[in-house]
Short mmCIF file of C-alpha atoms in Angstrom, two decimals:
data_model
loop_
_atom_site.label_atom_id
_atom_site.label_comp_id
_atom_site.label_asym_id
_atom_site.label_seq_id
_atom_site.Cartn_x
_atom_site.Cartn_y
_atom_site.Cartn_z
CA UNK A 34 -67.16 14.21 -46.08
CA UNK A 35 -67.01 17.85 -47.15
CA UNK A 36 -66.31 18.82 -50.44
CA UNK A 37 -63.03 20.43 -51.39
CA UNK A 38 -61.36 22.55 -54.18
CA UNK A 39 -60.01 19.02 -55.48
CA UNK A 40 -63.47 17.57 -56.01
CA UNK A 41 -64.50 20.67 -58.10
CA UNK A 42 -61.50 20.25 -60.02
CA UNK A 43 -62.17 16.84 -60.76
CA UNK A 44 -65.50 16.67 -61.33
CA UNK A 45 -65.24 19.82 -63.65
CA UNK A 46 -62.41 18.18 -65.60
CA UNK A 47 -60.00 21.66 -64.86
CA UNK A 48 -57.13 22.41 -63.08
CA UNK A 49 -57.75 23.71 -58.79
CA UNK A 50 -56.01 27.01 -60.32
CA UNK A 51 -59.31 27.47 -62.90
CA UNK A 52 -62.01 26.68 -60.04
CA UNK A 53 -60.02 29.09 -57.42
CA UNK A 54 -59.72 31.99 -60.74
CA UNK A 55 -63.80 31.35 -61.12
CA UNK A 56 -64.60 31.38 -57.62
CA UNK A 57 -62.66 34.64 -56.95
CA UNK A 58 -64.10 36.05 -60.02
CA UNK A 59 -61.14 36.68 -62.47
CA UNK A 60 -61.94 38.48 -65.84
CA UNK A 61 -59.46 35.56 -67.63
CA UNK A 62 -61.63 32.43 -67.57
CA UNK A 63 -63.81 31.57 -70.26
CA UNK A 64 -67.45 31.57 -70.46
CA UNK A 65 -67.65 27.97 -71.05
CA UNK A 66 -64.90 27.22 -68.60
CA UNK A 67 -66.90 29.10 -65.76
CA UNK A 68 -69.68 27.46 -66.62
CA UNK A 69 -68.52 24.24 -66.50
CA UNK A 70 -67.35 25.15 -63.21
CA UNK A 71 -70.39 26.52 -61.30
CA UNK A 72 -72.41 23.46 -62.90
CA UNK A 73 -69.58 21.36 -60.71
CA UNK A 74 -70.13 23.61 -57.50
CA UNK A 75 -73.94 22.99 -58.10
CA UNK A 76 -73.67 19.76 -57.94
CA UNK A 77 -71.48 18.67 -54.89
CA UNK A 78 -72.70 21.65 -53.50
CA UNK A 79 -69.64 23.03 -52.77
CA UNK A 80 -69.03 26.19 -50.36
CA UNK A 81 -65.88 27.79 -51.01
CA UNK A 82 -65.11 29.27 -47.77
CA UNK A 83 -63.27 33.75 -47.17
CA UNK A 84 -59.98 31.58 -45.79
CA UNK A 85 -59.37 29.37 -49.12
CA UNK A 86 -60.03 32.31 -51.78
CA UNK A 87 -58.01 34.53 -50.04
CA UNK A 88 -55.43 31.56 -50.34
CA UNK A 89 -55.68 31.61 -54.00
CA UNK A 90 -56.12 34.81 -54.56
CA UNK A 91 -54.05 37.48 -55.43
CA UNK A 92 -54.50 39.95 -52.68
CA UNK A 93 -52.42 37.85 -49.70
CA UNK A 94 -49.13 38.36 -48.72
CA UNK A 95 -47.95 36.70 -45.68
CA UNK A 96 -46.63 33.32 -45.00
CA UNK A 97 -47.56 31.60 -41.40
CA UNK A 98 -44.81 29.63 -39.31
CA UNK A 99 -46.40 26.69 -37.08
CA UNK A 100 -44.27 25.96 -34.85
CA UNK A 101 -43.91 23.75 -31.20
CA UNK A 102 -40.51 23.23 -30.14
CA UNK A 103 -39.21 23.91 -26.79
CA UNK A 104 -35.29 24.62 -28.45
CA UNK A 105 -35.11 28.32 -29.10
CA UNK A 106 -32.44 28.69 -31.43
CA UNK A 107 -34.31 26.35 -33.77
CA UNK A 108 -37.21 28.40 -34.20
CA UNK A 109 -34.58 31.30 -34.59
CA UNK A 110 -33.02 29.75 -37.38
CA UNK A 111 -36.20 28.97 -39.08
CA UNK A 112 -37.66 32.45 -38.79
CA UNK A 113 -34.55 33.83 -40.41
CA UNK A 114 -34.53 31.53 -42.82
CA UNK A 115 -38.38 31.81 -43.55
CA UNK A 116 -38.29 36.05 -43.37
CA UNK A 117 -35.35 35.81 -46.19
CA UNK A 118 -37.39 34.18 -48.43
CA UNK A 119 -40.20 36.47 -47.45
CA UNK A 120 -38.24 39.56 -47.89
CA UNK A 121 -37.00 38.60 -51.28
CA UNK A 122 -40.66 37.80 -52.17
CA UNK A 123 -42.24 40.68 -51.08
CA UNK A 124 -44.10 38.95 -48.43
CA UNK A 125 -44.61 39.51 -44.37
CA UNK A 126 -44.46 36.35 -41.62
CA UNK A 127 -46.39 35.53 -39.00
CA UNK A 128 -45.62 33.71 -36.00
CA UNK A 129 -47.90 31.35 -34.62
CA UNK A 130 -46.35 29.31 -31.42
CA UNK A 131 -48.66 26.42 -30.51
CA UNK A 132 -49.48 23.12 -28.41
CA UNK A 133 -49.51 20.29 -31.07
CA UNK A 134 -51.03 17.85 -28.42
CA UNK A 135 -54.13 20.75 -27.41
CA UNK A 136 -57.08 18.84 -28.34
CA UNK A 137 -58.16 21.58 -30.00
CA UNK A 138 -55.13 22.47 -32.42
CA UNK A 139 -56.73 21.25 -35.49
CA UNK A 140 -59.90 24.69 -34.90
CA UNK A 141 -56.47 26.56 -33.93
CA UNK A 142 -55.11 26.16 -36.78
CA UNK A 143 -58.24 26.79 -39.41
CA UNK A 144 -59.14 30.05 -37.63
CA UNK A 145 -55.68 31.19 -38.01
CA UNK A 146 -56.21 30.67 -41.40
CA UNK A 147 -59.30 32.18 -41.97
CA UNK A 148 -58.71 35.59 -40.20
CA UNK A 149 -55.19 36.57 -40.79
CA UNK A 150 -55.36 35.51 -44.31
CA UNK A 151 -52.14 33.34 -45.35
CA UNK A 152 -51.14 32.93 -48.59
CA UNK A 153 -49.73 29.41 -46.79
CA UNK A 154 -48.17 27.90 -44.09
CA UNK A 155 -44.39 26.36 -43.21
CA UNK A 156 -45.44 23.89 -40.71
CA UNK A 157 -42.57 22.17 -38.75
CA UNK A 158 -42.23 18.49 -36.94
CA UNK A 159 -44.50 17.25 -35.11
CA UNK A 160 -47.93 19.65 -36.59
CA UNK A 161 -46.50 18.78 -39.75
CA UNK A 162 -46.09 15.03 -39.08
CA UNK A 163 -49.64 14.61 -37.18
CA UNK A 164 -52.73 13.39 -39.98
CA UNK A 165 -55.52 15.06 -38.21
CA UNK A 166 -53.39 18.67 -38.72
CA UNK A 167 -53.18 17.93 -42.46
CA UNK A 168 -56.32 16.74 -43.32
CA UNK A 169 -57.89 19.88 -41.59
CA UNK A 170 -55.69 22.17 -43.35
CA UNK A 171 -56.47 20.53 -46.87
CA UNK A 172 -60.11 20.52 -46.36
CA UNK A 173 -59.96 24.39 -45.95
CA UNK A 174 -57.59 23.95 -49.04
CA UNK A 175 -55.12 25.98 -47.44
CA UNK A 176 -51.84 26.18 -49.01
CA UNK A 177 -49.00 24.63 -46.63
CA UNK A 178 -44.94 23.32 -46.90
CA UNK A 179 -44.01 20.58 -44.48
CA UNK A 180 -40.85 20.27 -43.26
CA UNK A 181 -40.53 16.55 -41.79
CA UNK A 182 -37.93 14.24 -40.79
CA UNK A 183 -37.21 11.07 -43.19
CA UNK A 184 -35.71 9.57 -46.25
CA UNK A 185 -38.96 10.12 -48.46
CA UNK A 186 -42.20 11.49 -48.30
CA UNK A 187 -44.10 8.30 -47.29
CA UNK A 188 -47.89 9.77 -48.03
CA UNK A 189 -46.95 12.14 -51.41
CA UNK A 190 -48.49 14.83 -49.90
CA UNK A 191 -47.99 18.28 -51.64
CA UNK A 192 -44.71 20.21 -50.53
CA UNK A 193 -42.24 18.66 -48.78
CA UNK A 194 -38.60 19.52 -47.53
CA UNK A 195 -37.06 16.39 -45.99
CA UNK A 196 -34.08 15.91 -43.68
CA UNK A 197 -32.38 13.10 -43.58
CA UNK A 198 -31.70 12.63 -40.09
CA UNK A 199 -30.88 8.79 -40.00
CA UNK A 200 -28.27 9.48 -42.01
CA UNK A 201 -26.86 11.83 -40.06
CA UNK A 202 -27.35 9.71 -36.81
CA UNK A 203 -25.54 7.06 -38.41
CA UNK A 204 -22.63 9.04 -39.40
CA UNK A 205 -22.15 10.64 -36.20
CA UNK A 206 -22.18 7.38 -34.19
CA UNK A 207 -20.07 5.57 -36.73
CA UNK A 208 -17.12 7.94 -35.71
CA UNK A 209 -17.97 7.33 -32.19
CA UNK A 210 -17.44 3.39 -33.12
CA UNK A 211 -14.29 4.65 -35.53
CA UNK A 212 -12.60 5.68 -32.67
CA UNK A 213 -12.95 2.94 -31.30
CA UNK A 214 -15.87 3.05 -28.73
CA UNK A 215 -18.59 0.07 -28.26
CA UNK A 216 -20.62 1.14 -25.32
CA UNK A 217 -22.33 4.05 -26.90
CA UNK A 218 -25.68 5.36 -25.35
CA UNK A 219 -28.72 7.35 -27.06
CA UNK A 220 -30.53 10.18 -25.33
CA UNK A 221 -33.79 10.64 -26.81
CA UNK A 222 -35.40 13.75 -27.81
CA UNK A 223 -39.44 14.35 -27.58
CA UNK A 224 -40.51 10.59 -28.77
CA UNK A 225 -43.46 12.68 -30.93
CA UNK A 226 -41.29 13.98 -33.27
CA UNK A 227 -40.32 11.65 -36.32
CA UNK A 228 -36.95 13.46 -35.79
CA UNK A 229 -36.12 11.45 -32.69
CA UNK A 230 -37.77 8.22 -33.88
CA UNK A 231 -35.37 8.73 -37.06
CA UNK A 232 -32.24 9.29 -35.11
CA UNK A 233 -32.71 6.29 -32.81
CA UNK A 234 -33.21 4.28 -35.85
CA UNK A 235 -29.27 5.92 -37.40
CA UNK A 236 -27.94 4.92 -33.77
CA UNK A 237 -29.48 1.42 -33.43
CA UNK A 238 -28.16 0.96 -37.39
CA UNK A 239 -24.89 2.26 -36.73
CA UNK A 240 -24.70 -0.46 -33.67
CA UNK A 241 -25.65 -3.08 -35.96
CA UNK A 242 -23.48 -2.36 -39.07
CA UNK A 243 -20.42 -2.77 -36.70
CA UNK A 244 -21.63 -5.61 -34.96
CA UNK A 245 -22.12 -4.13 -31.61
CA UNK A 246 -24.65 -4.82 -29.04
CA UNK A 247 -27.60 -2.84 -28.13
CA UNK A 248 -27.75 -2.12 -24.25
CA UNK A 249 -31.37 -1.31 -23.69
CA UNK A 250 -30.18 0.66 -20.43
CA UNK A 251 -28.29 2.61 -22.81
CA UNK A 252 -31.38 4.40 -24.30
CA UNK A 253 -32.57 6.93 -22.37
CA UNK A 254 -36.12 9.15 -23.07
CA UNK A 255 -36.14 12.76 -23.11
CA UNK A 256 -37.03 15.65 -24.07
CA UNK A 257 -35.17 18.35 -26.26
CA UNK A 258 -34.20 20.43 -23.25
CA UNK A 259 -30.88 20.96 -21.72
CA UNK A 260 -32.48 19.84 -18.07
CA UNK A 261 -33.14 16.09 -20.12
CA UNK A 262 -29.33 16.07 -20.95
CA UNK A 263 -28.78 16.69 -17.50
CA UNK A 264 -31.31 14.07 -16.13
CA UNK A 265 -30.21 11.72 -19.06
CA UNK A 266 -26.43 11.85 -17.99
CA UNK A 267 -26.92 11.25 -14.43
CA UNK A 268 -28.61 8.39 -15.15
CA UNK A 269 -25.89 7.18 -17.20
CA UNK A 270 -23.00 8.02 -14.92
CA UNK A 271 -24.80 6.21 -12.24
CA UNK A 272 -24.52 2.83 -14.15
CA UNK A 273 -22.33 0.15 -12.96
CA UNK A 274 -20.81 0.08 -16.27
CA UNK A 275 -21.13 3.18 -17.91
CA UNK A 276 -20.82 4.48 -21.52
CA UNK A 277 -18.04 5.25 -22.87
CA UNK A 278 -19.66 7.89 -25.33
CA UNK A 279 -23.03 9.64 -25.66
CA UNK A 280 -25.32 10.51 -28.47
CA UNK A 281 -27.05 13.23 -27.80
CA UNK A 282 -30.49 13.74 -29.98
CA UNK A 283 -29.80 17.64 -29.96
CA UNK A 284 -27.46 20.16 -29.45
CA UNK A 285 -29.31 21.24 -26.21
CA UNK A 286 -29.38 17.71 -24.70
CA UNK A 287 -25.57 17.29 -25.39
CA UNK A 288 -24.57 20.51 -23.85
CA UNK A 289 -27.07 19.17 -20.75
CA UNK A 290 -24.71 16.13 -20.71
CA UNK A 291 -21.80 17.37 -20.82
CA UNK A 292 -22.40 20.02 -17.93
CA UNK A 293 -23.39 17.00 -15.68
CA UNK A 294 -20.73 14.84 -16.61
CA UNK A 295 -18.33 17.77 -15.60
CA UNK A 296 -20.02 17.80 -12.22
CA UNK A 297 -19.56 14.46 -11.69
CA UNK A 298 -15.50 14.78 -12.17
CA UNK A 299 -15.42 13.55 -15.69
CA UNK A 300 -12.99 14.58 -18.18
CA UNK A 301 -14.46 15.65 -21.25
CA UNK A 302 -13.60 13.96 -23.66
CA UNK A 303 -11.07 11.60 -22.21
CA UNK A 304 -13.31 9.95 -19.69
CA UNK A 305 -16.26 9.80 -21.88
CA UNK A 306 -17.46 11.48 -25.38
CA UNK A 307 -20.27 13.07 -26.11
CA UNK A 308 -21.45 14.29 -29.49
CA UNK A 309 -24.91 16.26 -30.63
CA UNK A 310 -27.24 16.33 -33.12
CA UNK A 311 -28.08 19.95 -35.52
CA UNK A 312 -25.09 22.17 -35.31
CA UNK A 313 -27.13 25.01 -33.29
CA UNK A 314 -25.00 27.68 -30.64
CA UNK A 315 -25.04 25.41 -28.13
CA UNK A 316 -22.38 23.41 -29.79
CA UNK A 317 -19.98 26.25 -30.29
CA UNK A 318 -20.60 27.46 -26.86
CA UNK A 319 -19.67 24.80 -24.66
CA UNK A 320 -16.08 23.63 -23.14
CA UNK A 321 -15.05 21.24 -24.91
CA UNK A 322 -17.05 22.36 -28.18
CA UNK A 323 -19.40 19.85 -29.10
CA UNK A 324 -18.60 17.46 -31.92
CA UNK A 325 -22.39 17.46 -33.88
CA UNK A 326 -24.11 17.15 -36.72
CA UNK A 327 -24.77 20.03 -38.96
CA UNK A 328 -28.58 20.83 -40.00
CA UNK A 329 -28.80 24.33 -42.07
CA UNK A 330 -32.10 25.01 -40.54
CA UNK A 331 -32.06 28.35 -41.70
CA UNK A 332 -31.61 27.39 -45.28
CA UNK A 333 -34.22 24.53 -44.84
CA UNK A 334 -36.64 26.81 -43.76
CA UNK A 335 -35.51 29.68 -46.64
CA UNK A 336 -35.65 27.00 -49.24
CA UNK A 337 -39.30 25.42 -47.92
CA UNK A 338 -40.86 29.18 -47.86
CA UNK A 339 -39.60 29.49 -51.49
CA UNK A 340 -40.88 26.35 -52.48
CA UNK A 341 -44.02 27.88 -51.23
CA UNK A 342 -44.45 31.34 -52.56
CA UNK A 343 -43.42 29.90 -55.91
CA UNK A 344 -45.92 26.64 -56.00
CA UNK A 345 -48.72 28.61 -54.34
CA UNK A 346 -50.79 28.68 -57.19
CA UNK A 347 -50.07 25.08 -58.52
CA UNK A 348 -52.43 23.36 -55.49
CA UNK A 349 -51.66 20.34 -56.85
CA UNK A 350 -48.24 20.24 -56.88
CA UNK A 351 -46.35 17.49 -55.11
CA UNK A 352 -42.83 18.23 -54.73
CA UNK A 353 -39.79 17.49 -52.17
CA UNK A 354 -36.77 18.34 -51.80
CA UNK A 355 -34.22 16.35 -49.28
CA UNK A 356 -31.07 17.84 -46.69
CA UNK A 357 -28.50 15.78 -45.80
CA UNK A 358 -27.19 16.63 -42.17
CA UNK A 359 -23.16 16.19 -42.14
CA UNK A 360 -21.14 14.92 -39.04
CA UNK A 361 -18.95 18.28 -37.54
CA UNK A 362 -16.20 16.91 -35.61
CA UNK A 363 -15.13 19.35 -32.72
CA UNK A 364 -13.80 18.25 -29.19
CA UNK A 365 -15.99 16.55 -27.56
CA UNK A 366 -15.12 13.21 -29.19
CA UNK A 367 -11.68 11.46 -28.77
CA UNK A 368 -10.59 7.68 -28.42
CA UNK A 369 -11.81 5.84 -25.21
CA UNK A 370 -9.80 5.57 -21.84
CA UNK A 371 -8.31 2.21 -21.92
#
């Protein structure tokens, strides 16, 4: 396996901060220190590589945001929220749109690195989910943020801002169930994203707190797209016995669903609910406006590239920091038709 900053560390019995200070050449170390450290390169025959000390050093001032996600006014929120922080900091963005399932994402990714010289990365679901992305950014010891859906950070890895979407799933169908409906149905988002995975799991919980019944035909895959709320709808409305309410796994995909509910004659929200998931335009720009669940993905994003900028030189810093996404009730959502 190939040798990192961490090894050096290690081995040398210093912090990554003193090997990246006496690979870059910094006046501050001490004699001993340095040496200690070059008798450490020596030996694993490490090879820091132009993309890593540019990383650590001094002379780099621009954050990347990794992004692949199909819903435009997410990425919109998170560049605001990310060129905020970088504004305040003193430091320029890029933008680097991607395919996370190219089989050659992981090269992507490492030459981005190395030629426009990033002080770090804000990597969104699902690059900052998938293994293979992480390891190949760590073994370049690049300097990255993820922000991922969950409770916790399962693998302790570095930076992390977590959003809590079960929780918010479960709050938005419980006052679906408040009001009284029991045939609820889930339309899915991209299944690659934990985000989805994590919402189903706040439905399906929901369900079972109340003691309701899962109908498998009530689950319908998707992607986050208003033409999959559409698709996802139709298929609903065509059901012998249909829903009486939909959960929506975006904003997008509600606003979908509603628009082919409408077509079909229904009465939103009389003849059936429908409710959405992050609290983006969408849901204010719909008739009915969509009840949702609010996600600050601006502020995530502001609060992820601080956590950044500020931890950059700390390498080995592991740190998170969770959002809790809060049900908005609008008009979309009213008791069922007896």
């Amino acid at each position: 396996m190939k040798v990192t900053i961490n090894d050096v560390a290690k081995y040398a019995g210093v912090s990554i901060k003193t090997v990246s200070r006496v690979t870059n050449n910094e006046p501050s170390v001490k004699q001993a220190t340095v040496d200690k450290v070059n008798e450490a390169i020596k030996a694993l025959n490490y090879q820091p590589n132009l993309a890593a000390r540019n990383l650590a050093g001094t002379k780099s001032y621009a954050i990347g945001f990794i992004y692949d996600n199909p819903n435009a006014y997410y990425i919109i929120d998170m560049q605001n929220g990310i060129l905020a922080a970088c504004k305040d900091k003193g430091y320029e963005l890029v933008i680097h749109p991607c395919n996370a399932k190219s089989e050659t994402i992981c090269d992507e990714l490492t030459a981005l690195v190395k030629y426009s010289r990033l002080a770090g990365l804000v990597l969104t679901p699902p690059l900052s989910e998938d293994p293979k992305v992480l390891k190949a950014l760590t073994e370049i010891d690049a300097n990255y943020v993820r922000i991922i859906a969950g409770e916790k950070d399962k693998d302790q890895n570095g930076l992390t801002i977590l959003v809590n979407d079960k929780f918010g799933a479960v709050e938005i169908t419980q006052h679906l169930i408040d009001l009284g409906h029991k045939h609820i149905a889930f339309l899915s988002g991209d299944l690659h994203h934990e985000s989805t995975k994590e919402r189903l799991l706040g439905f399906k919980q929901a369900l079972t707190i109340n003691g309701l019944e899962l109908d498998e035909n009530y689950i319908i895959e998707g992607k986050y797209s208003f033409e999959s709320g559409v698709d996802g709808a139709n298929k609903l409305i065509k059901l012998e016995h249909r829903p009486t309410a939909i959960v929506a796994c975006n904003d997008e995909i509600a606003a979908g669903a509603l628009f082919a509910a409408r077509l079909a004659g229904l009465d939103i929200p009389v003849d059936l609910s429908i409710v959405g998931f992050e609290d983006s335009p969408f849901s204010r720009q719909t008739w009915p406006k969509l009840t949702t669940v609010h996600q600050p993905n601006a502020e995530i994003a502001q609060v992820a590239t601080e956590l950044l900028i500020v931890k950059r030189r700390e390498q080995d810093a592991i740190y998170s920091k969770t959002f809790t996404p809060e049900p908005i009730i609008r008009d979309s959502s009213a008791i069922p038709k007896p």
